[in-house]
XYZ file of C-alpha atoms in Angstrom:
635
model
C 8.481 27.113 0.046
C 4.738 28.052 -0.478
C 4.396 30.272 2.533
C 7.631 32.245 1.208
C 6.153 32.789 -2.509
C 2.960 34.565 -0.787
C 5.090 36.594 1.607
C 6.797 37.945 -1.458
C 3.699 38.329 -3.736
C 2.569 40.526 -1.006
C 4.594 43.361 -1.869
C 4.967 41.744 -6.104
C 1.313 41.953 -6.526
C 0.367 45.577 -6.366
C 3.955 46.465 -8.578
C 2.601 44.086 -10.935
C -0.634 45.997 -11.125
C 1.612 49.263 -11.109
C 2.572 47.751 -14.667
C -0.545 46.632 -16.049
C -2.131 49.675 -15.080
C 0.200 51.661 -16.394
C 0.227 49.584 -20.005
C -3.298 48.510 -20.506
C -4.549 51.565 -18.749
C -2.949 53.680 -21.547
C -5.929 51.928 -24.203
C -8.503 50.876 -21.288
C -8.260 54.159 -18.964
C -11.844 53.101 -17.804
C -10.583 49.807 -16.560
C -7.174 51.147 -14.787
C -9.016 51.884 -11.398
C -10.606 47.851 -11.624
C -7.098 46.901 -12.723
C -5.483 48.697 -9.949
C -7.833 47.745 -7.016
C -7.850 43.960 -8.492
C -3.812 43.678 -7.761
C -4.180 45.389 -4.271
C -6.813 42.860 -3.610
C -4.689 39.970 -4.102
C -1.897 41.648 -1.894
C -4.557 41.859 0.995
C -5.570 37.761 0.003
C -1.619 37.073 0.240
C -1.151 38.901 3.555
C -4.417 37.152 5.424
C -2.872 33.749 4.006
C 0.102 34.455 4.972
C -1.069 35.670 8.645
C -2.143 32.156 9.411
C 1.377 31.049 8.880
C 2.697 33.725 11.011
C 0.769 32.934 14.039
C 2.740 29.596 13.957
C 5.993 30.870 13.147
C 7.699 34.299 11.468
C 8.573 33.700 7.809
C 12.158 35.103 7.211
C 13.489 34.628 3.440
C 16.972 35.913 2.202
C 19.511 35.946 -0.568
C 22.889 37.731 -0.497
C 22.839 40.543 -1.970
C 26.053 42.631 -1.414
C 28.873 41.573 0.671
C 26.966 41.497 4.220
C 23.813 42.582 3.216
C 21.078 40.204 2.070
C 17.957 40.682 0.287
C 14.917 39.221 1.504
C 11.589 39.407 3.909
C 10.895 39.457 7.228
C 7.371 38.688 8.112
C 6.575 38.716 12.048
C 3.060 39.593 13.816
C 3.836 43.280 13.728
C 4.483 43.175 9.925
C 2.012 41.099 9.043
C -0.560 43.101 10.967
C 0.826 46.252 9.624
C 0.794 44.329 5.988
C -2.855 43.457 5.955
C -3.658 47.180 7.152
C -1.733 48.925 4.619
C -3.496 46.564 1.852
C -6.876 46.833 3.010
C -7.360 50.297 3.680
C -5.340 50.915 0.397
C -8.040 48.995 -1.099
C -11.174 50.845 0.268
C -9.240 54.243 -0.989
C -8.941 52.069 -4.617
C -12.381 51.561 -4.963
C -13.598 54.896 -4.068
C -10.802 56.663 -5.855
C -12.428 55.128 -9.436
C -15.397 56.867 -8.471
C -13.926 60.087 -7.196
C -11.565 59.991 -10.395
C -13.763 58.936 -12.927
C -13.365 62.453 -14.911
C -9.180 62.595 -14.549
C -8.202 62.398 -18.228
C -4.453 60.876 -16.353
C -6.567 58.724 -13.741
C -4.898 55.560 -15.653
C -1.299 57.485 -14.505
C -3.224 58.258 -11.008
C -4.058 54.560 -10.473
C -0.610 53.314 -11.804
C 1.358 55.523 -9.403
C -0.846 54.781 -6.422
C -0.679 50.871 -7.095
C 3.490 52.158 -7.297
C 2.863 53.546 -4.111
C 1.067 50.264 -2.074
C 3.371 48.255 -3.193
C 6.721 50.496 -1.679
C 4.437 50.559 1.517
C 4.381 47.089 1.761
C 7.625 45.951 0.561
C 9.333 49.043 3.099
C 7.063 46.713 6.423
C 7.721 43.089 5.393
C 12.257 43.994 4.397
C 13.967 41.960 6.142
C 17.113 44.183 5.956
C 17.295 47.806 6.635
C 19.209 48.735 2.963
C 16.328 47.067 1.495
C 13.916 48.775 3.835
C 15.414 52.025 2.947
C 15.532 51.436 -0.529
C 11.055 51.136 -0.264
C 11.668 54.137 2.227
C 12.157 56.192 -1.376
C 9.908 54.509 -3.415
C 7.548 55.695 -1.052
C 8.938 59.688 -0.720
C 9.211 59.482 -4.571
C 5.380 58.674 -5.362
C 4.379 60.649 -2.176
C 5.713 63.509 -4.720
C 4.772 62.142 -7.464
C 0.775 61.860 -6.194
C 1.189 65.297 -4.169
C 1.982 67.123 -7.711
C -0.533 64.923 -9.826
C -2.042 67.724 -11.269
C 1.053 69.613 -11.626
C -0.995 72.450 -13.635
C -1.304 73.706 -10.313
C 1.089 75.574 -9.090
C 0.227 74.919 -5.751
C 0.647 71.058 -6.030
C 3.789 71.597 -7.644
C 5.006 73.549 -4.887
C 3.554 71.090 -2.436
C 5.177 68.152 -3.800
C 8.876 69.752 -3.842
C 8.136 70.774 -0.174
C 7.290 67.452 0.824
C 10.309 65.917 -1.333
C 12.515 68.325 -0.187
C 11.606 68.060 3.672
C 11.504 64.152 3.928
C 14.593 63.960 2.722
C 16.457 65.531 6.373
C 14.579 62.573 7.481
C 15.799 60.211 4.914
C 19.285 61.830 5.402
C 19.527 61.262 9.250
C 18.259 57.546 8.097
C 21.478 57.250 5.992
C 23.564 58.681 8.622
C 22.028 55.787 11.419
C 22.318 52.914 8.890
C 26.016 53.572 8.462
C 27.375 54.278 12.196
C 25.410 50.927 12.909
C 26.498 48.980 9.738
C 30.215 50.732 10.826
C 29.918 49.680 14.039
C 28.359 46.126 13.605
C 30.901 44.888 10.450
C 32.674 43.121 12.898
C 30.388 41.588 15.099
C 28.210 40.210 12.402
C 27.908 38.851 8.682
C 24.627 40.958 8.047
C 24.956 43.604 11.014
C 22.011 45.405 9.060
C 20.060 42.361 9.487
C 16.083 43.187 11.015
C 15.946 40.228 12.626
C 19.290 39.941 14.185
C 19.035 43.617 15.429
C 15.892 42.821 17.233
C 16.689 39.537 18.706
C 20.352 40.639 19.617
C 19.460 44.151 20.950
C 20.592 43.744 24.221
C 24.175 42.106 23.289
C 24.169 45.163 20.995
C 24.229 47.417 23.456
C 26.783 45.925 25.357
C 29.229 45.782 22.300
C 29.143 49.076 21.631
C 27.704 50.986 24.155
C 24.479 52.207 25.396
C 25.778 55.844 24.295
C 26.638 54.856 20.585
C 22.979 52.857 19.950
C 21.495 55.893 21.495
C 22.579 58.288 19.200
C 21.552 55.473 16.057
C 18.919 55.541 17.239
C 18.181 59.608 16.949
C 19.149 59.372 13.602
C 16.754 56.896 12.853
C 14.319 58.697 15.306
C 14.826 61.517 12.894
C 13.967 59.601 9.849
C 10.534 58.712 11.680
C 9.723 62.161 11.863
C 10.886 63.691 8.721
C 8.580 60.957 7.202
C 5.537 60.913 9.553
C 5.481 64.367 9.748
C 6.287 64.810 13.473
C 7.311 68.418 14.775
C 9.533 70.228 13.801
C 9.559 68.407 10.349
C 6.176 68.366 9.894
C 5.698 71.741 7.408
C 5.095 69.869 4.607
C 1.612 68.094 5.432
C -0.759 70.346 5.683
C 0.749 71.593 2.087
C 0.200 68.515 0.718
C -3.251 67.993 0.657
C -3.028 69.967 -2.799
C -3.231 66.628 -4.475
C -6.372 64.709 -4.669
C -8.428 63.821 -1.658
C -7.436 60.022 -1.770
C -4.064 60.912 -2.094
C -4.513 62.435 1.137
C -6.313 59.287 2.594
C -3.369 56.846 1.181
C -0.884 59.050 2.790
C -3.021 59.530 6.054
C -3.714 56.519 6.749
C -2.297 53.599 4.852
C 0.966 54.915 3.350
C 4.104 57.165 4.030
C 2.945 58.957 7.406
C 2.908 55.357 9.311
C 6.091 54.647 8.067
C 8.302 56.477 10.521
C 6.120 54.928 13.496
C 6.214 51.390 11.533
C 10.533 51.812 11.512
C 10.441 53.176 15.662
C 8.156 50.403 16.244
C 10.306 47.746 14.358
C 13.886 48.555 15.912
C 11.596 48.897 19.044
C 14.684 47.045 20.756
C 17.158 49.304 19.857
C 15.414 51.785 21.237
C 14.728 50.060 24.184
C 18.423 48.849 25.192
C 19.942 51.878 24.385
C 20.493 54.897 26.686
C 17.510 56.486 28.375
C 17.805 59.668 26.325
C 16.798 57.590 23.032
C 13.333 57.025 24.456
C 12.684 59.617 25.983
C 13.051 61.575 22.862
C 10.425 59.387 21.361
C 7.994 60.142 24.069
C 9.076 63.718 24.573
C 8.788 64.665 20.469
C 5.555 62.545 19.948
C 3.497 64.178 22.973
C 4.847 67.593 22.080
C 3.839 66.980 18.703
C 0.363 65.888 19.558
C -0.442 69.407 21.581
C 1.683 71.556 19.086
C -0.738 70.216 16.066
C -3.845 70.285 18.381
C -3.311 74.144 18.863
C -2.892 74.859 15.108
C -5.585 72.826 14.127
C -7.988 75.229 15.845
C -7.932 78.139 13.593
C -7.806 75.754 10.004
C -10.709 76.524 8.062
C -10.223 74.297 5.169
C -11.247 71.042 5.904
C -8.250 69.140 4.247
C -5.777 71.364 6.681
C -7.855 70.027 9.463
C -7.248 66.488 8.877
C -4.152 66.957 8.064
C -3.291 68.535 11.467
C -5.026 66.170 13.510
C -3.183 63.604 11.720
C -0.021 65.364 12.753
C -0.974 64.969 16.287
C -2.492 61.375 16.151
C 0.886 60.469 15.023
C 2.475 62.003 17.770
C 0.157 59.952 20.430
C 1.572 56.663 18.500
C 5.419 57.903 19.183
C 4.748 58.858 22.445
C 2.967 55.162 23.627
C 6.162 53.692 22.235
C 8.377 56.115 23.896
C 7.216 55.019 26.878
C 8.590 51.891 27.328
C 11.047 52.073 29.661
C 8.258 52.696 32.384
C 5.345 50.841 31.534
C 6.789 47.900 29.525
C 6.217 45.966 26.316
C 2.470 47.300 25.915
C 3.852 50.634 24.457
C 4.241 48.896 20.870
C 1.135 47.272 20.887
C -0.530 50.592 22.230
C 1.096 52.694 19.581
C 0.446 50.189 16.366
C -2.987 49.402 17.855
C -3.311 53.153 17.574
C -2.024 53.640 13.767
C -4.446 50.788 12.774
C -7.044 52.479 14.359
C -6.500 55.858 13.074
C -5.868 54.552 9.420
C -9.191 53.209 9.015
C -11.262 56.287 10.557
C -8.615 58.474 8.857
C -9.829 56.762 5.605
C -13.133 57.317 6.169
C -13.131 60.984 7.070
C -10.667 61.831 4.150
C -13.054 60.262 1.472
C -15.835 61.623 3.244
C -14.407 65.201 2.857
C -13.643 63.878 -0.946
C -17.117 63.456 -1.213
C -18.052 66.845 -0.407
C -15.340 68.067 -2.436
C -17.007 66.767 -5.455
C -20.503 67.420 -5.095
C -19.002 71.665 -3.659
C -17.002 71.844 -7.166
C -13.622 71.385 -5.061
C -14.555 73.661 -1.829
C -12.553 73.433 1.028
C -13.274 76.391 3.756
C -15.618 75.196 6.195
C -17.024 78.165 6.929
C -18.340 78.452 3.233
C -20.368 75.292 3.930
C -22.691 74.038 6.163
C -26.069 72.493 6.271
C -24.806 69.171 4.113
C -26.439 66.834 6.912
C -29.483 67.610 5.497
C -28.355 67.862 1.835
C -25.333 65.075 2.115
C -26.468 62.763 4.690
C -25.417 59.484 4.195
C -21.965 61.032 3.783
C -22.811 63.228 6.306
C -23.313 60.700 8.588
C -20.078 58.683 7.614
C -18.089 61.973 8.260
C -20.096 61.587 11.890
C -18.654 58.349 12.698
C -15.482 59.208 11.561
C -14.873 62.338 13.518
C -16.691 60.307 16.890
C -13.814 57.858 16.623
C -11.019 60.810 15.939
C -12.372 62.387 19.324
C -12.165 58.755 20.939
C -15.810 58.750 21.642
C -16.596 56.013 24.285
C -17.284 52.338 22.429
C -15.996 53.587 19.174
C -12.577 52.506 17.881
C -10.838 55.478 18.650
C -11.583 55.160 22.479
C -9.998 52.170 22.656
C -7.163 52.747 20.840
C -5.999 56.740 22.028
C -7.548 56.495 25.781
C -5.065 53.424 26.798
C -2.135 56.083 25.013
C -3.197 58.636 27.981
C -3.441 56.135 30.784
C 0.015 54.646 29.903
C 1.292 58.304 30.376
C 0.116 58.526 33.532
C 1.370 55.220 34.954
C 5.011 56.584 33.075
C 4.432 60.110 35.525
C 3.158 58.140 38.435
C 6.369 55.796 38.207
C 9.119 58.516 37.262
C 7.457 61.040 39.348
C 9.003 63.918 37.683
C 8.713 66.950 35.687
C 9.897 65.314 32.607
C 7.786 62.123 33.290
C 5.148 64.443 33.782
C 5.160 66.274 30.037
C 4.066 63.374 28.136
C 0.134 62.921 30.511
C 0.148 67.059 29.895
C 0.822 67.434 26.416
C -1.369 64.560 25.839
C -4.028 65.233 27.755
C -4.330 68.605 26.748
C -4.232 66.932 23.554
C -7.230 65.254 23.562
C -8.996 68.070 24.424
C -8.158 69.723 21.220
C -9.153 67.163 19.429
C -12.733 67.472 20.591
C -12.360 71.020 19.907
C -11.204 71.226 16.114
C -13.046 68.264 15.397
C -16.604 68.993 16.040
C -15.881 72.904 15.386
C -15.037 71.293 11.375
C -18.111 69.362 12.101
C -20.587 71.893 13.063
C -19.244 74.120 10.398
C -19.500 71.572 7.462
C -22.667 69.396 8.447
C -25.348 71.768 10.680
C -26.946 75.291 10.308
C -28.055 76.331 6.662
C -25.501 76.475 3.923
C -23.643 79.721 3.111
C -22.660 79.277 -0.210
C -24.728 78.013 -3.425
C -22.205 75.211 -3.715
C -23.382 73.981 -0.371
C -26.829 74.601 -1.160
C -26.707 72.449 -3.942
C -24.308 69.859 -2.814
C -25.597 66.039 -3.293
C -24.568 62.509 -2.373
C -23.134 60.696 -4.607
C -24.052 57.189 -5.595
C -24.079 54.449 -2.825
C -22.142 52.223 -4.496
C -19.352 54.839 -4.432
C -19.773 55.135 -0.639
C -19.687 51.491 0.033
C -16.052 51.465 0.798
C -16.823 53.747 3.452
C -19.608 52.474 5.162
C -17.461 49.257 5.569
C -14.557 51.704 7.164
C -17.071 52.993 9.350
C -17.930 49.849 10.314
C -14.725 49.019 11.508
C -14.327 52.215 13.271
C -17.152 51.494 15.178
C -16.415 47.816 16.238
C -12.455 47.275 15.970
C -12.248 48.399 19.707
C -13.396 44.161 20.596
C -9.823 43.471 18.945
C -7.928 45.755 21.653
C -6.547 42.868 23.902
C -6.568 40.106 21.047
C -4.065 42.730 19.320
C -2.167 43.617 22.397
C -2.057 39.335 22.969
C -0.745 38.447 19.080
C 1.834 41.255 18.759
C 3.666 40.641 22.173
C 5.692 37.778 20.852
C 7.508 39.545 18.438
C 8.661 41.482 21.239
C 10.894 39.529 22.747
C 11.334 41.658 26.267
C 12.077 39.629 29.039
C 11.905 40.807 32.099
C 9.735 43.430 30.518
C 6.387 43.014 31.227
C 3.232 43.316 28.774
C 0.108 44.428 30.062
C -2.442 46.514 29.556
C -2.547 50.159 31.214
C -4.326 51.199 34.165
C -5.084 54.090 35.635
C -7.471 55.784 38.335
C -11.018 56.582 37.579
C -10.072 60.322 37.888
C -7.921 59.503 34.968
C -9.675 57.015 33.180
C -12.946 59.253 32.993
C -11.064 62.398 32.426
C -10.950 62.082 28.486
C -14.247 61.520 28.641
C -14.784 65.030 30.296
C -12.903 66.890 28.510
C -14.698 65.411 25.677
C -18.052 66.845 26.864
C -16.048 70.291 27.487
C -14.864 70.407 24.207
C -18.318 69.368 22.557
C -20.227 71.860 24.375
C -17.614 74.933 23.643
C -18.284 74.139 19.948
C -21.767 73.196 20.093
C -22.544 76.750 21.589
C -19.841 78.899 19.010
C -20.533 76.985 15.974
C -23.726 74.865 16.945
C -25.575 78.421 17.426
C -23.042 80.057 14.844
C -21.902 82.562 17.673
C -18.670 82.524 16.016
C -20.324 84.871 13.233
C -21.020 87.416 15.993
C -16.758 87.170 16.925
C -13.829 88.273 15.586
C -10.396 87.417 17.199
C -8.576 87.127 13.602
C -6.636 90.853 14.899
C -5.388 89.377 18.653
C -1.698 88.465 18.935
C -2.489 84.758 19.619
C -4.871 84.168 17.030
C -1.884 85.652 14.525
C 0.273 83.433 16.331
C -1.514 80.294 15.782
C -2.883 81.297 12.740
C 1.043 81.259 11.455
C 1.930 78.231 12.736
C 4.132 79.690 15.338
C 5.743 80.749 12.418
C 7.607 77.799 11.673
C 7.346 77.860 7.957
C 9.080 81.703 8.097
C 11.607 80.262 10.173
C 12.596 77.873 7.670
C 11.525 79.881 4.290
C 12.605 83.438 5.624
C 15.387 82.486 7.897
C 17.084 79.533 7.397
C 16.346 79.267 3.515
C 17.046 82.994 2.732
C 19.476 83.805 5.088
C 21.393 80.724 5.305
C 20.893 78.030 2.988
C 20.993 80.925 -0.232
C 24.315 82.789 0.765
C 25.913 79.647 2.026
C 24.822 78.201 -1.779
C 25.953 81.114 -3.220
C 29.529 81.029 -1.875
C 30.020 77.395 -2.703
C 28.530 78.287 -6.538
C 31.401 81.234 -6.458
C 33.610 78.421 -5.077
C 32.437 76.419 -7.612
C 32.628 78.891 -10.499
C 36.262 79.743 -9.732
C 37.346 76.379 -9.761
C 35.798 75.336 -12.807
C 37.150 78.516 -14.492
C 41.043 77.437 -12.991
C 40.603 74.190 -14.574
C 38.842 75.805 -17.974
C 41.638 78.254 -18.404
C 44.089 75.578 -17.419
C 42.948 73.878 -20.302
C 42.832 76.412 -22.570
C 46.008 77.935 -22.005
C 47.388 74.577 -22.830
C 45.694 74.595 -26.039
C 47.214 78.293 -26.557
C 50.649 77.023 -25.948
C 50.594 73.969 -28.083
C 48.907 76.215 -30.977
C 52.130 78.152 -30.578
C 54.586 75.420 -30.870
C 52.763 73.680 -33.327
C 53.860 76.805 -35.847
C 57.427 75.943 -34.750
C 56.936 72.870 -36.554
C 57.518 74.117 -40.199
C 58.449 70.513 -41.758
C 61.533 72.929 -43.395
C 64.877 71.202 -42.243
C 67.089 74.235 -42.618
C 64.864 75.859 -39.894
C 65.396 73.235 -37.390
C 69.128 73.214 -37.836
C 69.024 76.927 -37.017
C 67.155 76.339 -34.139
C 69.440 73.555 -32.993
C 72.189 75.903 -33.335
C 70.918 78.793 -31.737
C 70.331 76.214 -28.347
C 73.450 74.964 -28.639
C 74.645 79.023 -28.550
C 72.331 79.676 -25.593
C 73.197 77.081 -23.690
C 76.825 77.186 -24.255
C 77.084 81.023 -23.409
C 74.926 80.269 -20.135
C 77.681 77.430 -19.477
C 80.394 79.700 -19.036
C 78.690 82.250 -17.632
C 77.957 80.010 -14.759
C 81.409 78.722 -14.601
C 82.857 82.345 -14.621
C 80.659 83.140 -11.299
């Protein structure tokens, strides 16, 4: 009974401190970031005491709820890794948020929503039903909004937030649509056919109840939740907008919160994936890779160094999709490749966002990296944080990055090498070519932000801030040094939850032309940008008038094909005609109603209360109707 009372306080613990926050922070507002950070802290204690139950056994705890639905948790190695991620990094973002908001008049609002927002994280990974999930699913779009327009005086963070709300919810709408063509088809195979854990043990059986076909197509739907809410292409316009909010808003939605949670749901119905028809994964793999090179590209021209970050988190996601997408080649590894992946990423994702916060404060809220430059020498101890964060985004050898995106690649070869064929071969380009442009917009933010002399007075006069308000970071960039001696420990604890006999788990290999290839291109890439921003050649260039530098610099011109196209000349006219629809109806029913009123005003006057005036009318009907008699009978 114990173990089930910290499972649940996992997920209780940071909404309580969304309360007390909110309450005492209202009198304390000094104390609401300690408040805050204290309740996320006991979620983290709850989920490492509750790990060493989990490596025995998974904890699984349910009431019913509605007629074939329970409520309840589900607590497995992949959630409880996933669990202690979400509440640690969440943490480290805490701490340095009550330095970085110390001046927010609202930051007891700030804390109380982003306490809100841990807790929906938490309580979406350890559901033990899908309804339930769902139901966090929101909780987590809502504050995402919420936190994106926290200083709604802006009116770009107000339009950010409504973009983001607006977007996510095709995701969360293909979510609904999945959910009820499986609870539809399930009802009468099962008491709980929404159930986690029956899904996942029962896949296969699944599949042969009601087809391969019909859990294919569940599973794009719920393939198109994952990317409306991790941001994958081509629902992935409203990131880069949504780094309007505060800097550790971006780094809870980076890397602990909302983004992982479409590759958390693909990577817990990993089964259904799996057992349904080919097409279903190969989607996965297909819109991960693509959307790995697509936000690579874009990421190249970005000159604010939010945008950058934001883009390369785009694409990081997409490597995590793709490793679980492929599967069906290389085997049970792809989960532990992809979530080994998002656990990396979140904690050097962490780092460089609150880095960049960092600079943001001491550069009065500058963003455009080429206004910059020079902070190593001014800034260096965040500086140099920002340095070990960007080595590990580019998967520098020995750092946690490289052991965590490099195994992504080599599995994508083995999937080519083993399909040999053009569409096995998409996922080792698009990644590939992906990791090159990492290198490339990485150090190209890096040489513009931290070397060469600065070129504004901002930068000029930028400073550290206190070391106690970096120590959150310098224990992220520990981690994102050394978590790479966890790789096959990880790979080890999160292969029994799969459950995929006579699928193999093992990790990737791949020939030394492969293996070292990465590395290359990672020398390529650093040299390119050492010599056009290293030397500052790019000064000296301008491309900002060629046809692919427009092109890129547009975003392919995505957004106008939603905003210009499909907004304006679609959704508006189409919304129009249903509002004259609309309007017309209502007025049928409105004059309906009033005509009604008309005609009983007119026979109310009838009613006189004089007696002689009803016997005349009495008599006059009996005259009408008599005279109508016989004309009838005369006919």
């Amino acid at each position: 009974m114990t173990m089930y009372i910290y499972g649940w306080m996992i997920f209780i613990s940071p909404l309580i401190g969304f309360l007390l926050t909110l309450i005492i922070g209202k009198y304390y507002r000094r104390w609401s970031g300690a408040i805050a950070s204290f309740f996320i802290f006991l979620a983290f204690i709850f989920s490492v005491i509750t790990y060493f139950t989990v490596i025995k056994h998974p904890i699984y705890n349910s009431y019913t709820w509605f007629y074939n639905i329970d409520f309840g948790i589900y607590i497995d190695n992949l959630a409880i890794v996933m669990a202690m991620m979400v509440s640690f990094v969440s943490l480290m973002i805490h701490l340095f948020a009550i330095y970085y908001m110390k001046d927010d008049p609202n930051k007891h609002v700030y804390f109380a929503e982003t306490a809100l927002f841990t807790a929906g994280m938490l309580g979406l990974v350890i559901s033990s039903n899908l309804v339930l999930l769902f139901l966090f699913w929101e909780l987590v779009g809502l504050c995402s909004y919420l936190l994106i327009g926290f200083w709604f005086f802006k009116p770009n963070a107000t339009a950010a937030a409504k973009k983001a709300f607006i977007v996510t919810r095709v995701g969360d709408l293909s979510f609904i649509i999945g959910m009820s063509i499986l609870y539809y088809s399930l009802i009468n195979v099962t008491k709980d056919p929404l159930s986690i854990p029956y899904l996942i043990s029962n896949a296969s059986s699944i599949a042969v109840a009601i087809g391969k076909v019909r859990l294919g197509i569940i599973a794009i739907f719920i393939l198109g939740a994952a990317i409306g809410k991790s941001a994958q292409f081509p629902l992935h316009v409203w990131i880069p907008d949504a780094m309007e909010g505060p800097t550790t808003v971006s780094a809870l939605i980076h890397a602990a919160t909302m983004v992982t949670a479409g590759v958390y749901l693909v990577a817990r119905l990993f089964q259904v994936f799996l057992y349904a028809a080919p097409f279903a994964m190969y989607a996965v793999a297909i819109v991960g890779s693509f959307t790995a090179l697509y936000a690579g590209i874009v990421g190249l021209v970005v000159n604010d160094v939010k945008r950058i970050l934001a883009y390369s988190t785009i694409s990081q996601l997409g490597y995590m999709l793709a490793a679980i997408g492929l599967a069906p080649i290389i085997g049970g590894v792809a989960v532990s490749l992809g979530m080994f992946h998002l656990i990396s990423h979140a904690i050097f994702k962490a780092l460089l966002f609150m880095s960049a916060g960092a600079f943001l404060v001491a550069m009065m809220d500058l963003r455009d990296a080429k206004q910059m430059g020079g902070l190593w020498k001014r800034m260096p101890v965040t500086t140099t944080l920002f340095f070990i964060g960007s080595l590990a985004l580019v998967a520098f050898p020995g750092t946690s990055g490289y052991f965590s995106k490099d195994p992504i690649i080599f599995a994508s070869y083995n999937y080519f090498t083993k399909s040999l064929s053009v569409a096995g071969f998409l996922p080792l380009l698009f990644l590939m070519t992906g990791s090159l442009l990492t290198t490339l917009y990485t150090f190209r933010m890096f040489f513009l932000v931290a070397v060469g002399k600065p070129r504004s007075t901002l930068a000029e006069r930028a400073r550290d801030p206190p070391i106690v308000a970096l120590l959150p970071l310098m224990v992220l960039s520990i981690f994102a040094l050394i978590l790479g001696v966890w790789q096959v420990p990880f790979y080890s604890f999160v292969k029994p939850t799969l459950d995929l006999s006579p699928y193999s788990v093992s990790v990737p290999t791949a020939p030394i032309y492969i293996t070292t290839l990465p590395i290359i291109l990672l020398a390529i890439g650093f040299f390119v940008d050492l010599y056009i921003y290293g030397f500052e050649k790019w000064k000296t260039w301008d491309i900002s008038k060629t046809w692919y530098y427009k092109l890129v610099k547009n975003k392919f011109y995505i957004d106008v094909l939603y905003t210009r196209i499909i907004s304006e000349r679609v959704i508006l006219p189409l919304s129009a005609a249903f509002s004259g629809f609309e309007n017309a109806y209502n007025g049928s029913v409105n004059k309906l109603g009033s005509d009604t009123v008309s005609t009983g005003t007119y026979f109310r006057r009838l009613q006189s209360g004089v007696f002689e005036n009803y016997v005349a009318v009495l008599i006059i009907a009996a005259i009408l109707i008599f005279i109508i008699i016989e004309i009838v009978e005369l006919v």
